[in-house]
XYZ file of C-alpha atoms in Angstrom:
660
model
C 46.104 36.111 -20.225
C 44.140 34.572 -23.003
C 42.999 34.787 -25.990
C 39.598 35.093 -25.534
C 37.321 37.094 -26.745
C 33.780 35.299 -25.961
C 31.332 35.566 -22.600
C 29.097 32.484 -21.616
C 26.669 32.891 -19.562
C 23.105 31.827 -18.569
C 23.481 28.344 -19.886
C 19.497 26.468 -19.378
C 19.333 24.062 -17.989
C 20.821 23.853 -15.527
C 19.480 23.417 -11.291
C 21.135 25.944 -8.519
C 24.068 26.865 -10.937
C 24.478 23.469 -11.924
C 24.434 21.625 -8.556
C 22.215 18.857 -9.293
C 21.294 17.156 -12.951
C 18.068 18.494 -15.037
C 15.920 15.857 -15.970
C 14.612 14.044 -18.826
C 13.595 11.291 -19.823
C 14.991 8.567 -22.606
C 13.295 10.695 -26.777
C 13.015 13.518 -25.266
C 14.557 16.753 -26.570
C 17.140 18.713 -24.526
C 17.236 22.459 -25.393
C 20.223 24.504 -24.792
C 20.342 28.021 -24.210
C 22.971 30.457 -23.312
C 23.885 34.461 -23.842
C 27.093 34.335 -26.091
C 28.673 37.516 -26.589
C 31.978 39.353 -27.097
C 33.491 42.790 -26.723
C 33.366 45.486 -29.759
C 30.832 43.976 -33.017
C 32.885 41.023 -34.015
C 30.449 38.135 -35.116
C 30.782 35.418 -32.644
C 29.557 31.663 -33.115
C 28.507 29.483 -30.437
C 27.845 25.588 -30.653
C 26.611 23.117 -27.815
C 29.323 19.762 -27.608
C 27.279 17.044 -25.762
C 28.035 12.639 -24.656
C 26.482 10.664 -22.913
C 28.809 10.065 -20.052
C 29.765 6.742 -21.387
C 31.099 8.200 -24.279
C 34.707 9.640 -24.448
C 33.236 11.252 -27.983
C 31.670 15.468 -27.549
C 28.915 15.099 -30.468
C 28.916 18.845 -31.539
C 25.525 21.050 -32.598
C 25.719 24.628 -33.718
C 23.534 26.568 -32.285
C 20.974 29.392 -33.911
C 21.198 33.154 -32.774
C 17.909 34.321 -31.288
C 18.918 37.680 -30.656
C 19.747 39.807 -27.367
C 23.279 37.721 -28.101
C 20.692 35.310 -26.986
C 21.635 31.196 -28.715
C 20.263 27.693 -28.912
C 20.557 24.313 -30.238
C 18.761 20.553 -29.282
C 19.535 17.650 -28.916
C 17.812 14.165 -28.217
C 18.929 12.141 -25.186
C 18.196 8.621 -26.376
C 20.556 6.311 -23.680
C 19.603 6.331 -19.881
C 21.759 7.410 -17.066
C 23.855 10.950 -17.310
C 24.536 12.967 -20.509
C 26.678 16.116 -20.118
C 26.983 19.122 -21.607
C 28.205 22.331 -22.528
C 28.923 25.623 -24.466
C 31.257 27.375 -26.518
C 31.766 30.461 -28.744
C 34.435 32.305 -30.343
C 34.949 35.293 -32.479
C 34.544 34.326 -35.625
C 36.638 36.169 -37.951
C 35.530 34.814 -41.150
C 31.857 36.263 -40.868
C 32.442 39.493 -39.250
C 34.731 39.782 -42.042
C 31.544 38.842 -44.443
C 29.352 41.161 -42.739
C 31.329 43.779 -43.789
C 32.308 42.927 -46.925
C 27.980 42.427 -47.966
C 28.088 47.068 -46.499
C 30.945 47.776 -48.032
C 29.538 46.661 -51.582
C 25.783 47.827 -50.907
C 27.550 51.033 -50.423
C 29.423 51.364 -53.419
C 32.439 51.697 -51.722
C 36.391 50.156 -53.305
C 36.161 46.278 -51.683
C 39.530 45.418 -52.792
C 42.173 45.269 -49.873
C 38.264 43.175 -47.766
C 38.442 40.574 -50.560
C 42.397 39.773 -50.462
C 41.761 40.130 -46.261
C 39.126 37.482 -46.703
C 41.709 34.637 -48.539
C 44.627 35.860 -45.730
C 42.083 34.878 -43.332
C 40.773 31.651 -44.862
C 44.012 30.301 -45.527
C 44.434 30.544 -41.241
C 41.951 28.309 -41.098
C 43.799 26.047 -44.178
C 46.241 25.810 -41.906
C 45.006 23.917 -39.095
C 42.675 21.684 -40.260
C 42.365 18.380 -42.879
C 43.758 18.337 -46.503
C 40.417 18.050 -48.063
C 39.170 20.932 -46.612
C 42.415 23.224 -46.601
C 42.252 22.252 -50.340
C 38.539 24.054 -51.021
C 40.307 26.709 -48.558
C 43.040 27.898 -50.515
C 41.256 27.125 -53.830
C 38.330 30.066 -52.713
C 41.095 32.541 -51.222
C 42.529 32.270 -54.686
C 38.982 32.357 -56.154
C 37.745 35.668 -54.327
C 40.992 37.497 -54.252
C 41.924 37.173 -58.237
C 41.893 40.676 -59.175
C 41.053 39.302 -63.083
C 38.324 38.065 -61.907
C 34.206 39.987 -62.227
C 34.401 41.870 -59.120
C 30.518 40.694 -58.327
C 31.403 37.658 -59.220
C 33.783 37.035 -55.953
C 31.522 39.044 -53.659
C 29.493 36.364 -54.989
C 31.865 34.377 -54.049
C 32.593 35.604 -51.101
C 28.875 35.570 -49.547
C 28.849 31.156 -50.476
C 27.990 29.310 -47.111
C 30.422 25.992 -47.567
C 33.454 27.696 -46.495
C 31.481 29.538 -44.000
C 30.323 26.270 -42.212
C 33.727 24.772 -42.959
C 35.362 27.815 -41.137
C 32.991 27.802 -38.133
C 34.089 24.092 -38.170
C 37.365 24.341 -37.472
C 38.233 27.981 -34.948
C 41.673 28.654 -33.574
C 42.074 26.201 -30.163
C 43.714 29.294 -28.182
C 40.208 31.808 -29.375
C 37.784 28.997 -28.012
C 36.199 30.107 -25.035
C 34.069 27.079 -23.486
C 31.737 26.769 -20.296
C 33.288 24.765 -17.392
C 32.697 22.549 -16.147
C 30.071 20.934 -17.916
C 26.461 20.115 -16.798
C 24.084 17.540 -16.418
C 21.403 15.704 -17.288
C 20.034 12.406 -15.460
C 18.005 10.543 -17.956
C 14.975 8.126 -16.871
C 12.739 5.406 -19.230
C 9.673 6.998 -20.098
C 7.642 5.743 -17.628
C 9.414 8.212 -14.775
C 7.548 10.913 -17.704
C 4.082 9.533 -17.932
C 3.077 6.443 -15.801
C -0.690 5.570 -14.617
C -0.566 4.330 -11.447
C -3.110 1.952 -9.056
C -2.764 1.462 -4.832
C -4.000 -0.796 -2.644
C -3.796 -2.882 -0.131
C -2.676 -6.698 -0.573
C -4.876 -7.840 2.535
C -7.946 -6.563 1.378
C -7.555 -8.476 -1.986
C -9.305 -11.625 -0.091
C -12.061 -13.796 -1.993
C -14.043 -14.187 1.126
C -15.820 -11.850 3.488
C -12.676 -11.547 6.171
C -10.429 -13.410 4.537
C -6.910 -11.454 4.803
C -5.749 -11.250 0.811
C -2.628 -12.929 -0.738
C -0.779 -12.461 -3.368
C -2.698 -14.692 -5.357
C -5.248 -12.567 -4.837
C -3.770 -9.344 -6.085
C -3.030 -11.500 -9.537
C -6.464 -12.459 -10.040
C -7.437 -9.095 -9.595
C -5.128 -8.075 -12.088
C -7.348 -8.123 -15.610
C -9.466 -5.629 -13.804
C -6.677 -3.402 -12.913
C -5.214 -3.577 -16.735
C -8.665 -2.827 -18.184
C -9.070 -0.277 -16.064
C -5.751 1.436 -18.530
C -3.087 1.420 -15.341
C 0.084 0.265 -15.421
C 1.663 0.780 -12.616
C 0.299 -1.049 -9.556
C 1.173 0.495 -6.050
C 1.661 -1.661 -2.783
C 1.793 -0.398 0.320
C 4.491 -1.992 2.690
C 4.584 -6.007 2.158
C 7.176 -6.658 5.541
C 5.705 -8.203 8.829
C 3.648 -6.056 11.414
C 5.356 -5.674 14.587
C 2.809 -6.760 17.272
C 4.341 -4.468 20.651
C 2.171 -1.046 20.535
C 0.505 -2.344 17.220
C -2.252 -0.314 16.019
C -6.248 -0.800 16.045
C -8.848 0.314 13.712
C -9.576 4.242 13.000
C -5.845 4.258 14.424
C -6.713 3.355 17.701
C -3.873 2.693 20.398
C -5.244 -0.276 22.186
C -5.623 -3.090 19.360
C -7.388 -5.902 19.752
C -6.859 -9.618 19.435
C -7.049 -10.150 15.604
C -6.373 -6.684 14.525
C -3.933 -7.133 11.869
C -1.557 -3.098 12.779
C -0.612 -0.881 10.254
C 1.574 -1.833 6.758
C 3.554 0.764 7.677
C 4.788 -0.323 11.433
C 7.230 -2.661 9.688
C 9.270 -5.416 11.458
C 8.568 -9.148 13.642
C 9.698 -12.088 14.850
C 9.271 -12.827 11.309
C 11.502 -10.156 9.479
C 11.925 -7.486 8.662
C 12.901 -4.658 5.479
C 13.582 -7.582 3.254
C 11.363 -10.115 4.904
C 7.461 -10.890 3.444
C 4.699 -10.767 5.801
C 3.731 -14.863 5.750
C -0.052 -14.105 5.873
C 0.485 -12.396 2.180
C 2.839 -15.282 0.519
C 5.998 -15.853 0.555
C 9.380 -14.398 -1.985
C 8.246 -17.369 -5.410
C 4.758 -15.817 -4.654
C 5.479 -12.135 -4.593
C 8.226 -13.043 -7.763
C 4.992 -14.366 -9.544
C 2.980 -11.390 -8.704
C 5.588 -9.634 -10.610
C 6.126 -11.920 -13.315
C 2.361 -11.583 -14.223
C 1.569 -8.268 -13.626
C 4.705 -8.164 -16.325
C 2.291 -10.137 -18.849
C 0.065 -6.922 -18.365
C 2.760 -4.585 -18.837
C 2.071 -3.512 -14.974
C 4.764 -2.929 -13.170
C 4.647 -3.575 -9.632
C 5.777 -0.362 -7.318
C 7.177 -1.023 -4.429
C 6.956 0.555 -0.528
C 10.236 1.642 1.019
C 9.410 2.697 4.451
C 12.351 3.730 6.494
C 10.953 2.532 9.971
C 10.924 0.225 12.186
C 8.182 -1.620 15.436
C 9.809 -2.076 18.671
C 10.010 -5.498 17.072
C 12.527 -4.878 13.964
C 14.868 -7.628 14.275
C 17.554 -4.253 13.498
C 16.110 -2.662 17.380
C 17.309 -5.416 17.986
C 20.614 -5.784 16.495
C 21.810 -2.832 16.041
C 20.401 -0.321 18.947
C 22.880 2.320 18.238
C 20.963 3.485 14.788
C 17.491 4.540 17.307
C 17.982 8.219 18.955
C 17.828 6.790 23.405
C 15.304 9.421 25.431
C 17.623 10.761 28.462
C 15.678 7.593 30.277
C 17.934 5.387 27.924
C 14.768 3.970 25.876
C 14.469 4.121 22.681
C 12.392 7.574 20.684
C 9.291 6.684 19.185
C 7.773 8.797 16.466
C 6.254 11.859 17.329
C 3.946 14.890 16.149
C 2.522 16.829 19.135
C -0.078 15.959 20.615
C 0.112 12.609 18.215
C 2.204 9.664 19.616
C 3.768 6.606 17.748
C 4.680 4.572 19.927
C 4.939 1.259 16.969
C 7.186 3.492 15.521
C 10.918 4.277 16.028
C 13.012 6.717 13.105
C 16.137 5.816 12.574
C 18.594 8.242 14.130
C 20.908 9.519 10.297
C 23.161 11.036 12.955
C 24.077 8.162 14.505
C 28.015 7.480 15.011
C 27.392 4.417 13.427
C 25.738 6.519 10.317
C 27.485 4.605 7.624
C 26.466 0.882 7.925
C 23.225 2.553 8.501
C 23.030 3.600 5.472
C 25.021 0.432 3.486
C 22.004 -1.260 4.703
C 19.444 1.354 3.591
C 21.016 0.908 0.869
C 20.828 -3.354 0.402
C 17.285 -2.703 0.689
C 16.129 -1.262 -2.000
C 19.163 -3.945 -4.128
C 17.689 -6.812 -2.723
C 13.488 -5.849 -4.322
C 15.493 -5.021 -7.277
C 17.038 -8.015 -6.703
C 13.847 -9.517 -7.139
C 12.904 -7.132 -9.984
C 11.499 -4.448 -8.477
C 12.137 -1.580 -10.622
C 9.872 1.747 -9.141
C 9.919 2.468 -5.186
C 7.498 4.615 -3.741
C 9.402 5.538 -0.716
C 7.241 7.204 2.198
C 8.067 10.168 3.827
C 11.235 11.085 2.738
C 11.825 14.698 4.358
C 12.063 13.355 7.375
C 15.426 11.025 5.961
C 18.888 12.801 5.803
C 19.025 14.581 2.131
C 23.316 13.931 2.852
C 21.794 10.163 2.452
C 19.208 10.447 -0.953
C 21.891 12.393 -2.012
C 24.118 9.502 -1.784
C 21.526 6.485 -2.225
C 19.543 7.315 -4.934
C 23.116 8.234 -6.840
C 24.074 4.765 -5.710
C 21.150 2.431 -6.460
C 21.195 4.840 -10.153
C 24.878 4.045 -10.770
C 23.805 0.621 -11.763
C 19.993 0.338 -12.142
C 19.701 3.480 -14.287
C 16.072 2.446 -14.990
C 14.447 2.770 -11.368
C 12.129 5.121 -10.712
C 11.352 7.175 -6.735
C 8.449 8.256 -5.960
C 8.884 11.249 -2.861
C 5.394 10.506 -0.758
C 6.227 13.898 0.316
C 3.503 16.267 0.965
C 6.196 18.595 3.580
C 7.091 22.406 2.305
C 7.869 23.193 -0.637
C 10.821 23.926 -0.631
C 11.713 20.211 0.813
C 9.937 18.662 -1.534
C 12.349 20.444 -4.599
C 15.202 19.712 -3.100
C 13.900 15.853 -2.528
C 13.149 15.881 -6.865
C 16.753 17.834 -6.680
C 18.526 14.582 -4.674
C 17.074 12.226 -7.386
C 13.430 11.750 -6.627
C 12.164 10.966 -10.325
C 8.124 11.804 -9.395
C 6.919 13.473 -6.378
C 3.414 13.660 -4.709
C 2.620 17.319 -4.497
C -0.156 19.527 -3.313
C -2.529 18.731 -5.699
C -5.021 16.959 -3.629
C -5.127 20.555 -1.622
C -5.554 22.619 -4.908
C -9.608 23.098 -6.161
C -10.407 26.393 -7.533
C -9.467 27.581 -10.919
C -7.042 30.305 -9.565
C -5.102 26.764 -7.517
C -5.212 25.237 -9.905
C -4.354 27.873 -12.379
C -1.291 29.131 -10.471
C -0.005 25.685 -8.918
C 0.823 24.107 -12.113
C 1.953 27.614 -14.211
C 4.230 26.811 -10.941
C 5.618 23.631 -11.562
C 4.941 23.526 -15.688
C 7.591 26.480 -15.436
C 11.445 26.948 -15.040
C 13.346 26.568 -13.556
C 11.058 24.211 -11.429
C 9.957 22.410 -14.383
C 13.094 20.686 -15.004
C 14.295 18.878 -12.361
C 10.406 18.519 -10.184
C 8.011 15.430 -11.734
C 4.614 15.957 -10.037
C 2.606 12.521 -9.638
C -0.867 13.867 -9.145
C -3.290 11.495 -6.819
C -6.400 13.181 -5.700
C -6.801 11.294 -2.905
C -4.522 8.630 -1.133
C -4.490 6.297 2.294
C -3.981 9.425 4.315
C -5.814 11.729 2.285
C -9.574 11.716 1.544
C -10.018 15.982 0.673
C -13.036 17.589 1.426
C -14.150 17.957 -1.543
C -14.555 13.667 -2.417
C -16.135 13.999 0.928
C -19.283 16.350 -0.057
C -19.296 16.868 -4.038
C -20.772 13.359 -4.499
C -19.848 11.346 -7.434
C -19.031 14.443 -10.202
C -16.761 15.447 -7.776
C -14.658 12.131 -8.134
C -15.087 12.634 -12.263
C -13.576 16.212 -12.684
C -10.760 15.391 -10.236
C -10.003 12.204 -11.666
C -10.531 14.501 -15.457
C -7.632 17.417 -13.715
C -4.896 14.785 -12.586
C -5.141 12.799 -15.953
C -4.786 15.268 -17.802
C -2.415 17.917 -15.722
C -0.578 15.485 -15.213
C 1.427 12.687 -17.379
C 1.757 11.130 -14.352
C -1.313 10.225 -12.010
C -1.984 7.731 -9.462
C -5.558 6.561 -7.283
C -5.611 4.735 -4.031
C -8.431 2.581 -4.765
C -10.747 0.893 -4.742
C -11.676 3.348 -2.702
C -11.743 5.876 -5.264
C -13.863 3.577 -8.107
C -16.737 2.969 -5.143
C -16.487 7.175 -4.150
C -15.424 6.088 -0.553
C -16.061 9.920 0.475
C -16.875 8.759 4.864
C -14.132 11.079 6.530
C -13.974 9.674 10.019
C -15.252 12.771 12.560
C -16.096 15.821 11.176
C -13.061 17.449 9.794
C -10.843 15.342 9.134
C -9.353 13.733 5.548
C -8.778 10.529 7.504
C -10.855 7.713 5.843
C -13.863 6.133 8.478
C -12.544 2.545 8.828
C -9.390 2.793 7.235
C -7.446 0.196 5.163
C -4.310 1.119 6.599
C -5.876 -0.318 10.077
C -7.689 -2.800 9.224
C -8.409 -5.702 6.954
C -11.028 -3.958 3.938
C -14.091 -5.685 1.722
C -15.083 -4.246 -1.569
C -17.643 -4.607 -3.619
C -16.067 -4.618 -6.731
C -18.734 -5.396 -8.579
C -20.550 -2.816 -7.674
C -22.480 -0.985 -10.625
C -22.209 2.666 -9.584
C -17.918 1.826 -9.774
C -16.188 4.521 -11.513
C -14.415 1.545 -13.230
C -15.841 2.397 -16.949
C -15.603 5.846 -16.874
C -11.337 5.555 -15.343
C -10.231 3.106 -17.982
C -11.936 5.665 -20.837
C -10.282 8.513 -19.453
C -6.968 6.365 -19.595
C -7.570 5.204 -23.017
C -7.963 8.923 -24.172
C -3.783 9.659 -22.379
C -2.802 6.637 -24.597
C -4.604 7.750 -27.359
C -3.544 11.570 -27.173
C 0.761 12.239 -27.262
C -0.031 15.739 -26.029
C -1.262 13.993 -22.520
C 1.808 11.893 -22.267
C 4.364 14.532 -21.411
C 4.242 17.904 -18.723
C 5.235 19.813 -21.487
C 3.432 21.975 -23.543
C 0.241 23.075 -20.935
C -1.277 26.055 -21.438
C -4.018 27.706 -19.388
C -7.100 29.645 -21.521
C -9.396 32.345 -19.924
C -12.406 31.885 -18.833
C -15.315 34.522 -18.070
C -17.306 32.036 -15.747
C -14.284 30.614 -12.367
C -15.964 27.571 -12.242
C -14.601 26.683 -15.547
C -11.230 26.070 -16.300
C -9.539 25.541 -19.555
C -6.358 24.304 -20.382
C -4.355 22.827 -23.524
C -1.829 20.658 -24.137
C -0.252 20.168 -27.205
C 2.989 17.597 -28.149
C 6.415 19.052 -28.582
C 6.070 19.434 -32.939
C 2.680 21.329 -32.438
C 0.755 18.120 -35.062
C -1.651 17.383 -32.106
C -3.334 19.375 -29.746
C -5.553 18.735 -26.313
C -8.198 20.801 -24.550
C -10.338 20.028 -21.629
C -12.820 22.285 -20.294
C -14.367 21.113 -16.581
C -16.685 22.134 -14.595
C -14.562 22.269 -10.861
C -18.550 22.499 -9.127
C -19.439 19.229 -8.713
C -22.658 20.932 -7.000
C -24.192 22.839 -10.089
C -24.520 23.240 -13.569
C -21.550 26.306 -15.044
C -22.121 27.934 -18.482
C -19.713 30.130 -20.158
C -17.794 31.695 -22.590
C -13.726 30.555 -23.292
C -11.256 31.876 -25.104
C -8.309 30.521 -26.577
C -5.338 31.495 -27.428
C -5.720 29.751 -30.803
C -1.928 30.553 -31.541
C -0.221 28.038 -28.920
C -2.646 25.102 -30.763
C -1.399 25.661 -34.124
C -4.722 28.224 -35.373
C -5.279 30.519 -37.462
C -7.719 34.011 -36.829
C -11.235 33.197 -37.178
C -10.957 29.893 -38.728
C -13.844 26.682 -37.872
C -12.256 23.627 -36.570
C -14.000 20.387 -35.176
C -13.670 19.707 -31.944
C -14.421 16.271 -30.910
C -15.076 15.607 -27.182
C -13.240 12.085 -26.527
C -15.398 11.611 -23.536
C -19.046 11.462 -24.485
C -18.420 10.607 -28.520
C -19.956 13.699 -29.582
C -18.332 16.669 -32.153
C -18.800 20.592 -32.427
C -17.743 23.181 -35.208
C -16.179 26.055 -32.675
C -15.361 29.040 -34.786
C -12.441 31.539 -33.714
C -11.676 32.491 -30.299
C -14.786 32.924 -28.525
C -17.097 29.729 -27.630
C -19.870 28.706 -25.359
C -19.191 25.652 -23.034
C -22.096 24.455 -20.482
C -21.837 21.233 -18.356
C -23.732 19.410 -15.846
C -21.407 18.081 -13.483
C -24.310 15.523 -12.968
C -23.806 14.253 -16.349
C -20.421 15.245 -17.360
C -18.256 17.213 -15.629
C -15.686 17.845 -18.705
C -14.784 18.075 -22.136
C -11.522 16.178 -23.401
C -11.205 17.980 -26.682
C -9.094 16.606 -29.835
C -8.843 19.496 -31.985
C -9.194 18.890 -35.776
C -6.998 21.210 -37.300
C -8.205 21.317 -40.820
C -12.238 20.999 -41.018
C -12.283 23.008 -44.637
C -16.171 22.351 -45.892
C -18.881 20.989 -44.328
C -17.276 18.036 -46.306
C -14.974 17.222 -43.987
C -16.564 17.108 -41.130
C -17.660 13.829 -39.571
C -21.484 14.102 -39.378
C -21.647 15.004 -42.873
C -22.626 11.441 -44.553
């Protein structure tokens, strides 16, 4: 039995009924909403309670009514780790009284007894508050119930917000409903929300033809990578590569002397997941590269691939960690008809699973001790969900600044479950979303609730595994427009270079998305000084991202209508609505496309039929637009996209930049 009359339902944000945390980055706002209501017609009060997990004291924020019994309040996350929050609600008898009194007074009814009733309610509140607050309530009760005072004056006093706010802060604890258990927000650092990735193979960074690259060679490329505007440098596995069943060029199952093998074939006589390929350098050399990158504001992201070659020390020391076939040999990886004899997957159901899990966690801990805070995890969807639930929570418990990127080109529910398990960001279907309709449909999904509460997309137009057909046949315009889309649709994106900026587009064979002469199986030589390189274009786009805060968040994305399906238009606005960027792109890399763009002026904070200036941040051109409907023509051979900064207050011709 309970005196509680209020019902609290449908709290957001929450993921799978609170089973998993929602995600935010430091400085972001959490808009909490809930249905809070009661029986009858009494007024209800609702409060948001929140705290960081390290602090026992709850902070309270009064919630505002949105209508239809929906309430909202916000708080801002300022500390790494976890926040917990909940919603409380109760019947606000004093507010119910105030509303009823106002109605009776306006109807000309006798309100003397009602004024006395309000005084009684205030005195009840005074019994459970501090002395100064109690005195204010008692003085108010005396004044509002004093028949010697002017009635109109007492009614005005009855409507005073001061006393009602005091009463709302001190409800009767026996009548307060509180949602249990509290819900959770995982808070990451800013780079989890906004990051710009560049991938390269260190072994192809050599300065002489045929020379195996080293960490020192990668360090020599840092000025170029920094100039292009990247803040994360992602390295494929840097560990010793197995010899047994080593793959040759173009995934040839047979290798020749001197073939380097695949970096994802981890483990050799020199060591395994905590060792470094001797031709790259030493652990000290790696730490030196880490430090030099940090001096330029670049973090290193390390690839973690939980698999082994037959030569890995784990195979010899812990054969129980691998699944055996009927003949007693270890099961290698297969995707019929493909066979990967050079790869042994871990058996996550081994009877010795606790030891296996602990050892794999120690791999993360080893590289964290060297200074790594970002991990790109290879094929996490082929490992146990329960393992990821456990290991990510364990790592983040002591290192909440660690970022995990899931390389999970897999089924949607599997991809989303990995994000719920704690992966900070994820690969996704962007490489195969090329048409206007495909892009609008997909990004509406990933930026809408509930997906946006737990899933952060990291957009890659290419990877060492994926050379999309669009890039194979679209030429330079295809690379340019895909870069613009990746960099502006998502706050985090990356490219695999220098294949991307040099517009590598030759597949291994027709119908394949594998690169011809892929770096996965051989050392490549790259002409990084090629004048046709997209380096300057990439640098310009990344500078636009740095200088325009709406592009640094996945929130605030809105699509706008075009009358040509080869033109896509979308905008991003910051949370305050004071800055907006509008992108119009030609997704046809072969032909000029033109048409009318109809923008939702309200979403850009613009009044109807106003004149406003559009600054094209790519070309430097400026345009005056009027109203919601404007004409755009884009030649992909010249520039396949506009990235407009919306200038809201162009009042006369004198405000236009070209006037003088």
